[in-house]
Coordinates of C-alpha atoms (C1' of nucleotides) in Angstrom, one line a residue:
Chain A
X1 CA -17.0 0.9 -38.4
X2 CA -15.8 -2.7 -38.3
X3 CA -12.3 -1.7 -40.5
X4 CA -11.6 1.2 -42.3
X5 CA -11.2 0.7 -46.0
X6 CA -9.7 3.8 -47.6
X7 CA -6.5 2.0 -48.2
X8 CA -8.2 -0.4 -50.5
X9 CA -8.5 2.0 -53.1
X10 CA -5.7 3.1 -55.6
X11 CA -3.2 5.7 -54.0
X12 CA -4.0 8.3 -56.1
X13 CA -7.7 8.8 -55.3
X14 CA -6.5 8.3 -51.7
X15 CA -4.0 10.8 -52.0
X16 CA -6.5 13.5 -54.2
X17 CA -9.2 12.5 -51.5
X18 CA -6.8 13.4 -48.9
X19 CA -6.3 16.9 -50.2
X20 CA -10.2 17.8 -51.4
X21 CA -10.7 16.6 -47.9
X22 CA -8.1 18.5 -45.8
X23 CA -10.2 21.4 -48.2
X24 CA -13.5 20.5 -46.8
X25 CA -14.1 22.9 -43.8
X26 CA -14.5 26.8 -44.1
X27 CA -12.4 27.7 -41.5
X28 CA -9.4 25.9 -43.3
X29 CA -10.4 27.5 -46.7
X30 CA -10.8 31.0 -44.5
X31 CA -6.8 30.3 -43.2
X32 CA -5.8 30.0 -46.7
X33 CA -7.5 33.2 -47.9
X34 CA -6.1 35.0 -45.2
X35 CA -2.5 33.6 -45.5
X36 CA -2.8 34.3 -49.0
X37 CA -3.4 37.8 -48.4
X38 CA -0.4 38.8 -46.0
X39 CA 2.8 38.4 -45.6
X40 CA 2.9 38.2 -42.0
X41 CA 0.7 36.2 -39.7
X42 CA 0.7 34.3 -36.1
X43 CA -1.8 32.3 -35.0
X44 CA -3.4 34.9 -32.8
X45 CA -4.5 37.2 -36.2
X46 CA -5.8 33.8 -37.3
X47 CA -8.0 33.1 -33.7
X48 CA -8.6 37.1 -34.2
X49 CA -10.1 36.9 -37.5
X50 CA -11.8 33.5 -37.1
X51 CA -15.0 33.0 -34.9
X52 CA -12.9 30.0 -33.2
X53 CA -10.8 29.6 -30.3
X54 CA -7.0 29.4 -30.6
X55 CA -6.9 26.2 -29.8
X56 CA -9.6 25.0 -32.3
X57 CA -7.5 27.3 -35.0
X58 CA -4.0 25.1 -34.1
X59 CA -6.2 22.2 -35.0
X60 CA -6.9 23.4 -38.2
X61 CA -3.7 24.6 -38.2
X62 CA -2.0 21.3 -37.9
X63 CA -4.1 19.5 -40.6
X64 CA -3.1 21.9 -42.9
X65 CA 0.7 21.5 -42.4
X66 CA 0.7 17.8 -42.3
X67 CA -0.4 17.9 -45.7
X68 CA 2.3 20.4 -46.5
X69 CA 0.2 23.3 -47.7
X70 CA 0.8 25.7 -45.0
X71 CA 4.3 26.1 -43.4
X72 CA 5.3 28.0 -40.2
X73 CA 8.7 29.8 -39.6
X74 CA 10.0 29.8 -36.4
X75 CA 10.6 33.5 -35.2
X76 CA 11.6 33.1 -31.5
X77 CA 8.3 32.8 -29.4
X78 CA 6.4 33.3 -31.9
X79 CA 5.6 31.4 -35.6
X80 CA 4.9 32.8 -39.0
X81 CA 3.2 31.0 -41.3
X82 CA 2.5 30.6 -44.7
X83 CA 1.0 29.0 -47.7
X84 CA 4.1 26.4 -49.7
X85 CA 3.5 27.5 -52.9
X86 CA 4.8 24.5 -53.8
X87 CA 2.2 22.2 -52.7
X88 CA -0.7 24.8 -53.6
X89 CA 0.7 24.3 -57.0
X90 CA 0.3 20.7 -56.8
X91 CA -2.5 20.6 -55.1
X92 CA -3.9 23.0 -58.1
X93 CA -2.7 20.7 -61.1
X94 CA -4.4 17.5 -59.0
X95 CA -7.6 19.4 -58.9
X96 CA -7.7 20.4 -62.2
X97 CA -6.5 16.8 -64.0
X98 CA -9.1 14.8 -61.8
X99 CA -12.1 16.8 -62.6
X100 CA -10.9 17.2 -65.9
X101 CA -10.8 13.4 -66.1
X102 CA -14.5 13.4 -64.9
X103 CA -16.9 14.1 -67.9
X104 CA -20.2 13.6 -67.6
X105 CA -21.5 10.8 -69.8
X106 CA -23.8 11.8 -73.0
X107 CA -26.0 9.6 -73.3
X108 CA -30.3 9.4 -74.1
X109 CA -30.2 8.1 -70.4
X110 CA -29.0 11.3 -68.7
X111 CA -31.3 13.6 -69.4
Chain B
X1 CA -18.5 20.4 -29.6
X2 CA -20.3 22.6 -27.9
X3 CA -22.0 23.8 -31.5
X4 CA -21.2 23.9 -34.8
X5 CA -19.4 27.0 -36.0
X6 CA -19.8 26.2 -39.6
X7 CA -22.1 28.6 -40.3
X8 CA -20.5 31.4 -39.1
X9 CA -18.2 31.5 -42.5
X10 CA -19.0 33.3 -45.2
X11 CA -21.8 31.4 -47.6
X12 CA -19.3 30.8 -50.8
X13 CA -17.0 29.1 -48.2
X14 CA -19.1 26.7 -46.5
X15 CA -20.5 26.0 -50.2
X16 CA -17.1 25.5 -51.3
X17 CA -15.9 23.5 -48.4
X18 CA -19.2 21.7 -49.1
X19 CA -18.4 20.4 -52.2
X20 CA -14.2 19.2 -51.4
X21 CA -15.8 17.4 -48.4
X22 CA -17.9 15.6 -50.7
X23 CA -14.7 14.9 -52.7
X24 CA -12.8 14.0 -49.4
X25 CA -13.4 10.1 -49.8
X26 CA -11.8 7.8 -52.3
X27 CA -15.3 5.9 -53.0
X28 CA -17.0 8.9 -53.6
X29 CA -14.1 9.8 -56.3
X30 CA -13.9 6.0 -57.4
X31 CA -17.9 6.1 -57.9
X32 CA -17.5 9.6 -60.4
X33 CA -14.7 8.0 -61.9
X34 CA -16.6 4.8 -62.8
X35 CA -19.2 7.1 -63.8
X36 CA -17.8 8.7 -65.9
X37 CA -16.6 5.6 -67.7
X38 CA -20.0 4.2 -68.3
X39 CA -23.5 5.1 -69.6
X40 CA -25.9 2.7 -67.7
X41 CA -24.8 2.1 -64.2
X42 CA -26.8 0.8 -61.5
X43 CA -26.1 0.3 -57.5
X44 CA -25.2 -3.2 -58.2
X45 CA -22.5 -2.8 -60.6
X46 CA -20.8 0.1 -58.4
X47 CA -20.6 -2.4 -55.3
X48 CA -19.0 -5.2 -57.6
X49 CA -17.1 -2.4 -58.6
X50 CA -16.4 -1.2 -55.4
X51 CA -14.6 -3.0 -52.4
X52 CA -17.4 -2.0 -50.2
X53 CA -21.4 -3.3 -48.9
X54 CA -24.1 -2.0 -51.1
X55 CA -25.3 -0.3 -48.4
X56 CA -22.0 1.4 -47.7
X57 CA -22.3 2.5 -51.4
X58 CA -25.9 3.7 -51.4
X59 CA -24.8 6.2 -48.2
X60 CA -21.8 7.3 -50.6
X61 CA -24.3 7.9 -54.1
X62 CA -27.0 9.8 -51.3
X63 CA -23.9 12.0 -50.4
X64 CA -23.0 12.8 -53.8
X65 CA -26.6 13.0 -54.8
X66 CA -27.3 15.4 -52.2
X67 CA -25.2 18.2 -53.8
X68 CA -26.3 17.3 -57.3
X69 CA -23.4 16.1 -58.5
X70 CA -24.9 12.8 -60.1
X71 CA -28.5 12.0 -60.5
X72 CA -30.4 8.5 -60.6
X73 CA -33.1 8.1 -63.2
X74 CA -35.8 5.5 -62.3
X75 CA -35.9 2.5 -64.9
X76 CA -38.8 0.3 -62.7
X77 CA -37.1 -1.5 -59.8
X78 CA -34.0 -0.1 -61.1
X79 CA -31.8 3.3 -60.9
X80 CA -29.5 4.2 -63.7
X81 CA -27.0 6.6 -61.8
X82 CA -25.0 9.0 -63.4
X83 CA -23.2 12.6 -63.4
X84 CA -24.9 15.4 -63.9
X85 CA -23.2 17.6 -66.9
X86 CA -23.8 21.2 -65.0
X87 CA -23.2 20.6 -61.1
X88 CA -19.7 19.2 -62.7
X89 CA -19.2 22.2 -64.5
X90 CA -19.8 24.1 -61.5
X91 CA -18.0 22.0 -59.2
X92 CA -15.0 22.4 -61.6
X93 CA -15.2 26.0 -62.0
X94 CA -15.3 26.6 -58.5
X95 CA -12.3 24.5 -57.8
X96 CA -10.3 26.9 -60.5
X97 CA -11.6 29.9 -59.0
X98 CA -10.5 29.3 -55.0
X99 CA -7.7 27.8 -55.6
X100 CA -6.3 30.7 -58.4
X101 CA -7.5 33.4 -55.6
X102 CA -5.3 31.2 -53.4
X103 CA -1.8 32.7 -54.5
X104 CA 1.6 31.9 -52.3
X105 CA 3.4 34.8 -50.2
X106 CA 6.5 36.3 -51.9
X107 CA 8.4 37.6 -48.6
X108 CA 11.4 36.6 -48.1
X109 CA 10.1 35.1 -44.5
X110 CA 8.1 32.6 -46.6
X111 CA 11.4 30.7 -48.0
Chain C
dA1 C1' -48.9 -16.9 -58.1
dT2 C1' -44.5 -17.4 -56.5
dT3 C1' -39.8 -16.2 -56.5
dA4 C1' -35.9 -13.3 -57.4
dT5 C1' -33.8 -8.4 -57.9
dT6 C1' -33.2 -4.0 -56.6
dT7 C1' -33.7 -0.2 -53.9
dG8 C1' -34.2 2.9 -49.9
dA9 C1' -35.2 3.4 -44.9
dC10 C1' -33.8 2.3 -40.5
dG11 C1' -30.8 1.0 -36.8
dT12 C1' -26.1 0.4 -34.8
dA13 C1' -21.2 0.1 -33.7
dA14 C1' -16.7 2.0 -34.3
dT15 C1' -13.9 5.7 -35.9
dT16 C1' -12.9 10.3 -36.9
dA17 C1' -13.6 15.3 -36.7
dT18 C1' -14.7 19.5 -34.3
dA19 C1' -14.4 22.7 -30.6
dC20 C1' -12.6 24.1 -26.4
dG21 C1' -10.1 24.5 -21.8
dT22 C1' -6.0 23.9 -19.2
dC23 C1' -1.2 23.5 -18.7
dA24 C1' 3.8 23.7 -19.2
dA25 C1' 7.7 25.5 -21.9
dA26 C1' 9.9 29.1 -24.4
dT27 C1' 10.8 33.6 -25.5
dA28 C1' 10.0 38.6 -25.0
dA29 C1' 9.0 42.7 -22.4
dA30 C1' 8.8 45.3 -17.9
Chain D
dT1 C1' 13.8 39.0 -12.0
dT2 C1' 9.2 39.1 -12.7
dT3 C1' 5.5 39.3 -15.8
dA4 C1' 3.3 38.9 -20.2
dT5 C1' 2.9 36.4 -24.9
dT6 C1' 2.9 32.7 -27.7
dT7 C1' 2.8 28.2 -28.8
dG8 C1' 2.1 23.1 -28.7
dA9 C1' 0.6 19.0 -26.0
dC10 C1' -3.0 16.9 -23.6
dG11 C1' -7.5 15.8 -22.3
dT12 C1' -12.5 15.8 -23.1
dA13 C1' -17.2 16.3 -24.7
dT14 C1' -20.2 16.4 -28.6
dA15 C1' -21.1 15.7 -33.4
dA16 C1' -20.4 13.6 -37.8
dT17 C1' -18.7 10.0 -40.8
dT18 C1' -18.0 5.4 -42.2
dA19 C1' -19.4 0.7 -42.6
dC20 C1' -22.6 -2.8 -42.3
dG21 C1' -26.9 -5.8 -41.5
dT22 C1' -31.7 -6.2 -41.8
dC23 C1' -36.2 -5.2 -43.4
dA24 C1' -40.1 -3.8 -46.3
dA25 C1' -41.7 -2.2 -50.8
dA26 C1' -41.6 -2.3 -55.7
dT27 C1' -40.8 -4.3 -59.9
dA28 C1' -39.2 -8.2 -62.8
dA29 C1' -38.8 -13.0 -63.9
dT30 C1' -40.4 -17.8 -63.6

DNA sequence: ATTATTTGACGTAATTATACGTCAAATAAA
DNA sequence: TTTATTTGACGTATAATTACGTCAAATAAT
């Protein structure tokens, strides 16, 4: 790759890329089912449920809170994380306005 | 990497994740958008559109084209490309339906 | 018939993602 | 105090993605 040219298109399909991309592995998508379904969870029921090391799951992990959709609170040794509503929400309402804004032309050509 | 662990997640998540990866690049999402805004639509027009090589464009349209999600119909030397109505629907559907089973904690250690 | 368009296949370089092991630091348990 | 847990940082190897140029084949235009 001579230059990477992602920031030469508009900031909002950057930004929705961003997101549908951070959404494009199974073990990220897993982590979010399985925060979404307790209240409580380290990393080690994560690297427990997953068929990936711990490490591997901290990657994951990490690309997940730097686009704010996970958050993990400190509790001493160990850290309890958790989907941010917040962002899920946001990150729902982006979803749903871009496809939405995709409709499939009607035209004799499209068969 | 020693191997690729995809496949060890359930089906409907490596399908899902399929389908937000393809999402996970602002060309891809500027080529449905310009789609979408058009009824004939060849290679050519997309890399005028686009800030990027025809051939960086034709690897883009095979990705999307590989899920279904837009179709080229043959016109001689030429292909008219556009989205295909049902994948769409699907795609869209399926969006809806992880994210809404995606719903944020409510313990008070999620603040 | 010759020239111009248009496309897809192929190859390639650079970048990014994926997966994992090891290590040190911090806290908890013994 | 010593030992065990838990985490994040770091390094590394392999795979995949991104971006582009070149080329041949097919069709259209001259």
């Amino acid at each position: 790759m001579v230059k990477a040219k992602k920031e030469l298109f508009d900031q909002e399909l950057q930004d929705a890329a961003r997101f549908f991309k951070c959404l494009g592995h199974p073990a990220r998508l897993a982590i979010l089912q399985y925060l979404a379904s307790t209240d409580t969870c380290i990393m080690g029921d994560l690297s427990d449920e997953l068929p990936l090391s711990r490490t591997t799951v901290n990657q994951h992990l990490k690309a997940l809170k730097e686009l704010g959709i996970i958050k993990g609170e400190v509790e001493g040794v160990r850290v309890n994380y958790c989907l941010n509503g917040d962002v899920m929400e946001r990150l729902k309402k982006m979803s749903i306005h871009f496809l939405d804004s995709i409709h499939s032309c009607s035209s004799t050509s499209c068969s």
